[in-house]
Short mmCIF file of C-alpha atoms and ligand atoms in Angstrom, two decimals:
data_model
loop_
_atom_site.label_atom_id
_atom_site.label_comp_id
_atom_site.label_asym_id
_atom_site.label_seq_id
_atom_site.Cartn_x
_atom_site.Cartn_y
_atom_site.Cartn_z
CA MET A 27 -9.66 12.82 -9.04
CA ASP A 28 -5.67 13.66 -7.94
CA ALA A 29 -4.73 11.18 -4.39
CA ARG A 30 -1.67 10.90 -2.81
CA ILE A 31 -1.50 7.43 -1.24
CA THR A 32 1.56 6.31 0.66
CA LEU A 33 2.22 2.25 0.83
CA LEU A 34 3.48 1.22 3.78
CA PRO A 35 4.10 -3.13 2.74
CA GLY A 36 6.12 -4.02 5.93
CA ASP A 37 6.84 -7.49 6.98
CA GLY A 38 6.70 -11.12 5.75
CA ILE A 39 3.57 -11.51 2.97
CA GLY A 40 2.54 -7.76 3.93
CA PRO A 41 4.83 -6.12 0.56
CA GLU A 42 3.58 -9.34 -1.59
CA VAL A 43 -0.09 -8.28 -1.28
CA VAL A 44 0.46 -4.89 -1.29
CA ALA A 45 2.20 -5.18 -4.89
CA GLU A 46 -1.92 -6.57 -4.99
CA GLY A 47 -3.88 -3.70 -3.66
CA ARG A 48 -1.35 -1.19 -5.44
CA LYS A 49 -2.25 -3.06 -8.91
CA VAL A 50 -5.96 -2.69 -8.18
CA LEU A 51 -6.05 0.43 -7.48
CA GLU A 52 -3.94 1.31 -10.49
CA ALA A 53 -6.45 -0.18 -12.66
CA VAL A 54 -8.95 1.62 -10.90
CA ALA A 55 -7.77 4.87 -11.52
CA GLY A 56 -7.38 3.71 -15.28
CA ARG A 57 -11.12 2.91 -15.82
CA PHE A 58 -12.10 5.76 -13.90
CA GLY A 59 -10.18 8.59 -14.93
CA HIS A 60 -8.14 9.63 -11.61
CA LYS A 61 -4.66 10.24 -10.72
CA PHE A 62 -3.19 8.61 -7.74
CA THR A 63 0.05 9.25 -7.00
CA PHE A 64 1.81 5.98 -4.98
CA SER A 65 4.94 6.58 -2.65
CA GLU A 66 6.41 3.23 -0.30
CA ALA A 67 7.66 3.79 3.58
CA LEU A 68 9.44 1.63 6.19
CA MET A 69 7.13 0.30 8.77
CA GLY A 70 7.57 -2.25 11.44
CA GLY A 71 10.45 -4.82 11.37
CA ILE A 72 11.57 -3.98 8.15
CA ALA A 73 11.65 -0.07 9.31
CA ILE A 74 13.46 -1.63 12.59
CA ASP A 75 16.09 -3.33 10.54
CA GLN A 76 16.71 0.06 8.78
CA THR A 77 16.46 2.80 10.95
CA GLY A 78 16.18 1.21 14.56
CA ASN A 79 12.98 2.74 14.63
CA PRO A 80 9.73 1.21 13.61
CA LEU A 81 7.71 4.06 12.74
CA PRO A 82 10.64 6.71 11.14
CA PRO A 83 9.74 10.01 11.16
CA GLU A 84 9.91 9.69 7.61
CA THR A 85 7.04 7.15 7.26
CA LEU A 86 5.07 9.22 9.55
CA ALA A 87 5.33 12.79 7.89
CA ALA A 88 4.58 10.86 4.19
CA CYS A 89 1.55 9.32 5.87
CA ARG A 90 0.34 12.55 7.34
CA SER A 91 0.83 13.89 4.18
CA SER A 92 -0.98 12.06 1.67
CA ASP A 93 -4.85 11.23 1.11
CA ALA A 94 -4.78 7.51 2.41
CA VAL A 95 -2.43 4.95 4.01
CA LEU A 96 -2.55 1.37 2.52
CA LEU A 97 -0.73 -1.21 5.13
CA GLY A 98 0.16 -4.54 4.35
CA ALA A 99 1.48 -6.06 8.19
CA VAL A 100 4.17 -6.04 10.32
CA GLY A 101 5.94 -8.63 12.45
CA GLY A 102 7.84 -11.91 12.32
CA PRO A 103 10.00 -14.14 14.48
CA LYS A 104 12.79 -12.04 13.97
CA TRP A 105 11.69 -9.44 16.44
CA SER A 106 9.33 -11.31 18.39
CA ASP A 107 11.85 -11.58 21.34
CA PRO A 108 9.87 -9.95 24.21
CA ARG A 109 12.94 -8.71 26.03
CA ALA A 110 13.45 -6.34 22.84
CA ASP A 111 12.55 -2.81 23.53
CA VAL A 112 11.66 -2.05 19.96
CA ARG A 113 9.22 -4.38 18.47
CA PRO A 114 7.45 -3.60 15.04
CA GLU A 115 3.92 -3.40 16.66
CA GLN A 116 4.79 -0.39 18.37
CA GLY A 117 4.64 0.85 14.93
CA LEU A 118 1.14 0.37 14.39
CA LEU A 119 0.11 1.70 17.82
CA GLY A 120 2.53 4.88 16.84
CA LEU A 121 0.60 5.66 13.68
CA ARG A 122 -2.57 5.10 14.87
CA LYS A 123 -1.75 7.16 18.07
CA GLU A 124 -0.36 10.15 15.87
CA LEU A 125 -2.90 9.85 13.02
CA GLY A 126 -5.99 10.06 15.88
CA LEU A 127 -7.40 6.66 13.87
CA PHE A 128 -9.85 6.23 17.16
CA ALA A 129 -12.69 4.16 15.36
CA ASN A 130 -11.88 0.97 13.38
CA LEU A 131 -14.27 -1.06 11.13
CA ARG A 132 -14.17 -4.43 10.11
CA PRO A 133 -16.67 -5.70 7.67
CA VAL A 134 -17.44 -9.53 7.79
CA THR A 135 -19.45 -10.75 4.71
CA VAL A 136 -19.55 -14.22 3.52
CA LEU A 137 -20.34 -14.23 -0.02
CA PRO A 138 -22.16 -17.79 -1.40
CA ALA A 139 -19.33 -18.36 -3.26
CA LEU A 140 -17.25 -19.17 -0.06
CA ALA A 141 -19.86 -20.40 2.32
CA MET A 142 -18.50 -23.52 2.08
CA ALA A 143 -15.30 -22.36 3.55
CA SER A 144 -16.44 -21.61 7.14
CA PRO A 145 -16.23 -24.22 9.96
CA LEU A 146 -19.52 -23.34 10.38
CA ARG A 147 -22.75 -24.48 8.51
CA PRO A 148 -23.08 -22.55 5.73
CA GLU A 149 -27.04 -22.59 6.24
CA SER A 150 -25.83 -20.52 10.00
CA VAL A 151 -23.53 -18.35 7.90
CA ALA A 152 -25.90 -17.84 4.89
CA GLY A 153 -26.34 -13.65 4.50
CA VAL A 154 -23.38 -12.37 7.36
CA ASP A 155 -23.00 -9.04 6.18
CA LEU A 156 -21.87 -7.13 8.70
CA VAL A 157 -19.51 -4.73 10.18
CA ILE A 158 -17.74 -4.27 13.74
CA VAL A 159 -16.95 -0.55 14.79
CA ARG A 160 -13.70 -1.25 17.01
CA GLU A 161 -12.98 1.63 19.63
CA LEU A 162 -9.54 1.90 18.86
CA THR A 163 -7.65 4.20 21.13
CA GLY A 164 -9.08 3.97 24.32
CA GLY A 165 -10.33 1.37 27.08
CA LEU A 166 -7.55 -0.84 28.33
CA TYR A 167 -5.11 -1.02 26.10
CA PHE A 168 -4.33 2.52 26.92
CA GLY A 169 -5.88 3.41 30.50
CA GLN A 170 -3.14 4.83 33.47
CA PRO A 171 -2.18 3.13 35.69
CA GLN A 172 -1.04 0.54 33.65
CA GLY A 173 1.84 -2.16 35.21
CA ARG A 174 3.09 -4.51 37.53
CA GLU A 175 5.15 -4.44 40.83
CA VAL A 176 6.41 -7.11 43.77
CA THR A 177 4.17 -6.75 46.78
CA PRO A 178 4.55 -8.29 50.77
CA GLN A 179 2.30 -10.68 49.05
CA GLY A 180 3.96 -11.40 45.56
CA ARG A 181 3.53 -10.33 42.19
CA SER A 182 0.65 -7.84 41.29
CA ALA A 183 -0.28 -5.86 38.58
CA VAL A 184 -2.88 -3.48 37.37
CA ASP A 185 -4.49 -2.56 33.55
CA THR A 186 -7.07 0.32 34.07
CA LEU A 187 -10.61 0.71 31.96
CA ARG A 188 -11.58 4.42 31.84
CA TYR A 189 -13.37 6.26 28.52
CA SER A 190 -14.72 9.84 29.26
CA GLU A 191 -17.99 10.64 27.36
CA GLY A 192 -16.74 12.39 24.62
CA GLU A 193 -14.50 8.88 23.29
CA ILE A 194 -17.68 6.98 23.70
CA GLU A 195 -19.93 9.52 21.38
CA ARG A 196 -17.74 9.87 18.89
CA LEU A 197 -16.86 6.35 18.16
CA MET A 198 -20.82 5.79 18.25
CA ARG A 199 -21.75 8.61 15.65
CA VAL A 200 -19.52 6.26 13.42
CA ALA A 201 -21.68 3.87 14.47
CA PHE A 202 -24.90 5.06 13.39
CA ASP A 203 -23.37 7.71 10.64
CA LEU A 204 -22.69 3.96 9.44
CA ALA A 205 -25.70 2.09 9.74
CA ARG A 206 -27.56 4.69 7.77
CA LEU A 207 -25.70 3.47 4.17
CA ARG A 208 -26.45 -0.18 5.70
CA ARG A 209 -29.64 -1.80 6.83
CA LYS A 210 -30.13 0.74 9.59
CA LYS A 211 -29.11 -1.22 12.52
CA VAL A 212 -26.54 -0.55 15.21
CA THR A 213 -26.28 -2.94 18.29
CA SER A 214 -23.84 -1.27 21.12
CA VAL A 215 -21.78 -4.44 22.96
CA ASP A 216 -20.86 -3.61 26.58
CA LYS A 217 -20.23 -5.24 30.18
CA ALA A 218 -23.00 -2.66 31.93
CA ASN A 219 -24.62 -5.37 34.40
CA VAL A 220 -20.90 -5.58 36.24
CA MET A 221 -18.79 -2.84 35.14
CA ALA A 222 -19.10 0.84 35.39
CA SER A 223 -17.05 1.84 32.02
CA SER A 224 -19.68 0.21 30.46
CA ARG A 225 -22.30 2.25 32.42
CA LEU A 226 -21.50 5.13 30.75
CA TRP A 227 -20.65 3.46 27.56
CA ARG A 228 -24.76 2.34 27.52
CA GLU A 229 -25.58 5.48 28.57
CA VAL A 230 -24.12 7.58 26.06
CA ALA A 231 -24.48 5.04 23.04
CA HIS A 232 -28.52 5.76 23.94
CA GLU A 233 -27.92 9.94 24.03
CA VAL A 234 -26.22 9.27 20.62
CA ALA A 235 -28.84 6.43 19.38
CA ARG A 236 -31.93 9.63 19.97
CA ASP A 237 -29.83 11.91 16.76
CA TYR A 238 -30.92 8.46 14.73
CA PRO A 239 -34.19 8.07 15.27
CA ASP A 240 -34.05 6.16 11.52
CA VAL A 241 -31.55 3.66 13.28
CA ALA A 242 -32.45 0.85 15.40
CA CYS A 243 -30.18 0.84 18.33
CA GLU A 244 -30.03 -2.62 20.70
CA ASP A 245 -28.15 -4.04 24.04
CA LEU A 246 -26.10 -6.56 24.15
CA LEU A 247 -24.15 -7.83 26.95
CA VAL A 248 -20.55 -9.03 25.37
CA ASP A 249 -21.04 -12.66 26.42
CA ALA A 250 -24.53 -13.27 24.72
CA CYS A 251 -22.61 -11.12 21.90
CA ALA A 252 -20.18 -13.53 21.47
CA MET A 253 -22.75 -16.00 22.11
CA TYR A 254 -25.16 -14.88 18.83
CA LEU A 255 -22.15 -14.20 16.44
CA ILE A 256 -22.51 -17.98 16.33
CA ARG A 257 -25.47 -18.40 16.81
CA ARG A 258 -27.49 -15.79 14.16
CA PRO A 259 -25.01 -14.15 12.88
CA ALA A 260 -26.70 -12.71 9.95
CA ASP A 261 -29.14 -10.82 12.35
CA PHE A 262 -26.11 -8.37 12.96
CA ASP A 263 -26.11 -4.98 10.78
CA VAL A 264 -23.25 -2.61 13.14
CA ILE A 265 -21.58 -3.66 15.97
CA ALA A 266 -20.16 -1.00 18.01
CA THR A 267 -17.72 -1.78 21.31
CA GLU A 268 -15.16 -0.69 23.24
CA ASN A 269 -11.09 -1.76 22.38
CA MET A 270 -10.63 -4.90 23.31
CA PHE A 271 -14.55 -6.33 23.49
CA GLY A 272 -13.95 -5.38 20.03
CA ASP A 273 -10.59 -6.81 19.82
CA ILE A 274 -11.93 -10.42 20.56
CA LEU A 275 -15.09 -10.24 18.82
CA SER A 276 -13.79 -9.18 15.70
CA ASP A 277 -11.73 -12.24 15.53
CA GLU A 278 -14.45 -14.73 16.63
CA ALA A 279 -16.10 -12.77 13.70
CA SER A 280 -13.70 -13.31 11.32
CA MET A 281 -14.34 -17.30 11.07
CA LEU A 282 -17.59 -16.75 9.93
CA THR A 283 -16.00 -16.45 6.79
CA GLY A 284 -13.53 -19.18 7.04
CA SER A 285 -10.56 -17.37 6.04
CA LEU A 286 -8.48 -14.40 7.52
CA GLY A 287 -7.28 -13.50 4.11
CA MET A 288 -10.65 -12.62 3.40
CA LEU A 289 -10.78 -9.50 6.00
CA PRO A 290 -10.05 -6.06 5.91
CA SER A 291 -10.24 -3.14 8.02
CA ALA A 292 -10.04 0.50 8.20
CA SER A 293 -8.62 3.01 11.03
CA LEU A 294 -10.47 5.91 10.80
CA GLY A 295 -10.51 9.01 12.53
CA ARG A 296 -11.39 12.25 12.36
CA GLY A 297 -10.54 13.87 8.53
CA ARG A 298 -7.24 12.08 6.79
CA PRO A 299 -5.57 10.20 6.62
CA GLY A 300 -7.14 6.64 6.82
CA VAL A 301 -5.32 3.36 7.39
CA PHE A 302 -6.62 0.54 5.18
CA GLU A 303 -5.18 -3.17 5.99
CA PRO A 304 -6.04 -6.77 5.89
CA ILE A 305 -6.55 -8.28 9.57
CA HIS A 306 -4.81 -10.75 9.11
CA GLY A 307 -0.71 -10.40 10.28
CA SER A 308 2.88 -11.08 8.29
CA ALA A 309 2.73 -14.51 7.87
CA PRO A 310 6.23 -15.85 7.57
CA ASP A 311 5.40 -19.61 7.74
CA ILE A 312 3.63 -18.69 3.81
CA ALA A 313 6.35 -15.62 3.45
CA GLY A 314 8.20 -15.50 -0.25
CA ARG A 315 6.13 -18.14 -1.26
CA GLY A 316 3.53 -16.03 -3.54
CA ILE A 317 0.94 -17.69 -1.86
CA ALA A 318 -0.96 -15.52 0.00
CA ASN A 319 -4.77 -14.52 -0.49
CA PRO A 320 -4.44 -10.84 -1.34
CA LEU A 321 -7.95 -10.73 -1.25
CA ALA A 322 -8.58 -8.91 1.98
CA THR A 323 -5.50 -6.24 0.92
CA ILE A 324 -7.53 -5.35 -2.13
CA LEU A 325 -10.65 -5.50 0.04
CA SER A 326 -9.12 -2.88 1.57
CA ALA A 327 -8.20 -1.03 -1.30
CA ALA A 328 -11.72 -0.47 -2.00
CA MET A 329 -12.57 0.45 1.42
CA LEU A 330 -10.03 3.15 1.19
CA LEU A 331 -11.97 4.12 -1.55
CA ARG A 332 -15.14 4.45 -0.27
CA SER A 333 -13.74 5.70 3.14
CA GLY A 334 -10.70 7.08 2.39
CA LEU A 335 -11.34 9.37 -0.97
CA GLY A 336 -15.22 9.06 -1.35
CA LEU A 337 -15.51 6.66 -3.79
CA ALA A 338 -18.53 4.91 -3.30
CA GLU A 339 -18.37 3.75 -7.47
CA GLU A 340 -15.28 2.73 -7.72
CA ALA A 341 -14.91 0.91 -3.76
CA ALA A 342 -18.10 -1.14 -5.53
CA ALA A 343 -16.54 -2.28 -8.69
CA VAL A 344 -13.54 -3.50 -6.34
CA GLU A 345 -15.80 -5.31 -4.36
CA ARG A 346 -17.37 -6.52 -7.52
CA ALA A 347 -14.74 -7.92 -8.86
CA VAL A 348 -13.30 -9.89 -6.34
CA GLU A 349 -16.80 -11.37 -6.26
CA LYS A 350 -16.36 -12.48 -9.80
CA VAL A 351 -13.71 -13.93 -9.60
CA LEU A 352 -14.71 -16.14 -6.79
CA ALA A 353 -17.90 -16.80 -8.54
CA ALA A 354 -15.68 -18.32 -11.13
CA GLY A 355 -13.99 -20.58 -8.88
CA HIS A 356 -10.82 -19.09 -8.54
CA ARG A 357 -9.44 -20.11 -4.82
CA THR A 358 -5.90 -19.09 -3.40
CA ALA A 359 -3.95 -21.40 -1.02
CA ASP A 360 -6.19 -20.74 1.74
CA LEU A 361 -9.43 -21.44 0.40
CA ALA A 362 -8.90 -24.15 -1.84
CA MET A 363 -10.85 -27.54 -1.30
CA PRO A 364 -9.05 -30.07 -1.84
CA GLY A 365 -7.91 -31.04 -5.47
CA GLN A 366 -9.44 -27.91 -6.85
CA PRO A 367 -6.19 -25.51 -8.66
CA LYS A 368 -4.87 -23.20 -6.42
CA ALA A 369 -3.79 -19.08 -8.14
CA GLY A 370 -0.74 -17.44 -6.20
CA THR A 371 -0.71 -13.74 -4.84
CA ALA A 372 -0.04 -11.90 -7.87
CA GLU A 373 -2.01 -14.08 -10.26
CA MET A 374 -5.44 -13.22 -7.92
CA GLY A 375 -4.84 -9.97 -7.98
CA ASP A 376 -4.30 -9.86 -11.97
CA LEU A 377 -8.00 -12.15 -12.09
CA VAL A 378 -9.60 -9.24 -10.23
CA VAL A 379 -7.35 -6.79 -12.46
CA ALA A 380 -8.72 -8.17 -15.52
CA ALA A 381 -12.91 -8.40 -13.60
CA LEU A 382 -12.77 -4.24 -12.90
P1 NAD B 26 -1.43 -14.57 10.70
O1 NAD B 26 -2.37 -13.48 10.46
O2 NAD B 26 -0.17 -13.59 10.26
O3 NAD B 26 -1.11 -15.69 10.62
C1 NAD B 26 -2.48 -16.78 10.77
C2 NAD B 26 -2.77 -18.13 9.75
O4 NAD B 26 -2.89 -17.23 9.12
C3 NAD B 26 -0.38 -18.63 9.35
O5 NAD B 26 -1.27 -19.97 8.98
C4 NAD B 26 -0.85 -17.68 8.33
O6 NAD B 26 -0.18 -18.03 7.01
C5 NAD B 26 -2.10 -17.64 7.82
N1 NAD B 26 -2.67 -16.40 6.98
C6 NAD B 26 -2.90 -15.29 7.47
N2 NAD B 26 -2.82 -14.51 6.10
C7 NAD B 26 -2.76 -14.43 5.03
C8 NAD B 26 -3.53 -14.84 3.79
N3 NAD B 26 -3.22 -13.28 2.94
N4 NAD B 26 -3.41 -15.75 2.82
C9 NAD B 26 -3.04 -17.35 3.51
N5 NAD B 26 -3.41 -17.46 4.28
C10 NAD B 26 -2.64 -16.22 5.82
O7 NAD B 26 -1.14 -14.53 12.64
P2 NAD B 26 0.17 -14.86 13.61
O8 NAD B 26 0.98 -16.00 12.87
O9 NAD B 26 -0.64 -15.49 14.61
O10 NAD B 26 1.41 -13.82 13.60
C11 NAD B 26 2.56 -13.62 12.36
C12 NAD B 26 2.69 -11.81 13.18
O11 NAD B 26 2.13 -11.39 12.57
C13 NAD B 26 3.50 -11.49 14.27
O12 NAD B 26 4.36 -11.19 14.23
C14 NAD B 26 2.30 -11.32 14.64
O13 NAD B 26 2.68 -9.94 15.34
C15 NAD B 26 1.92 -10.38 13.71
N6 NAD B 26 0.95 -9.69 13.25
C16 NAD B 26 0.76 -8.43 12.74
C17 NAD B 26 -0.99 -8.03 12.26
C18 NAD B 26 -1.13 -6.19 11.93
O14 NAD B 26 0.13 -5.91 11.50
N7 NAD B 26 -2.00 -5.89 11.73
C19 NAD B 26 -1.72 -8.81 13.15
C20 NAD B 26 -2.22 -9.93 13.49
C21 NAD B 26 -0.47 -10.10 13.91
#
């Protein structure tokens, strides 16, 4: 395969971890006989510093003309003044909107080698292998009206949770298609006992489910889901939900694994390119020290291979290599137990390449 991949390293530890993702993709190209052409573009705080725009037009054009995008992270204290007109996160939201990325997939897998890293008991998280499919371009974060005003009664603010049936249907189809490749179960999460948007969500979820008789479908209220993610996390396969519920549940679910440094994600629309990125931020507290865990980015590169380029065998090879490195006892600082030796960012990347 001949594929063009745009790299958006971004800020903080972004460039450090993206370099390791690239290293692994280059190793995959070598081993499987593909040709990957990489180009790097500015995004986030560094793009504000150099161009005044968190998502410069050249960056968007580079992403549009590529087959997949690998992103590091954006943001940091330098750009976090709440009064600033331009912020790094605008680059992220802009990229999602411009590329029509409506589905965010966050797999949460507890590898046996890391069961001890979870704040939950190892027996509670054994066998966890779930994916949260979060709606990314609708709901409360985008609905209008949104804003605040001063009324005779004092300050008042509003956000709007609106979904159309088309937005719900396309998200549910992503979830059901994914479940077909996994354990064939979808949990649709809503708040249908209280909210009108959730009742529409549930109705459309059931309509889509009729097209997938081979996939089991259950409804769960979001508050119950938050509880079951702790009580019986291994029972979940694919969780499909709206934007804000998904935002909150996926951070909760990330703790099943114990480290943000392990969790990849994919943001997909119709067609190419998808954007693949670790769920963690730019970690300014450890940036520039060569100690960040690159595995979330390397596992995002595996998702890029599978969902972005259709290279399932190559993706599985990367995932197996990561498991092998962890099973051999190698740990970055965020995962190491007291007294255990700590591998640096580049060393961890080299170990994965060697395991490939
Ligand atoms: P963060 O994810 O950057 O860091 C939280 C904690 O986890 C820190 O202690 C950090 O050192 C640690 N951590 C994160 N990734 C790690 C890794 N790969 N290896 C080892 N340790 C890791 O979240 P934060 O501190 O709340 O945010 C920092 C900045 O990142 C903010 O500006 C925020 O807006 C931004 N952010 C960006 C994204 C994104 O680009 N998608 C996501 C979240 C936060």
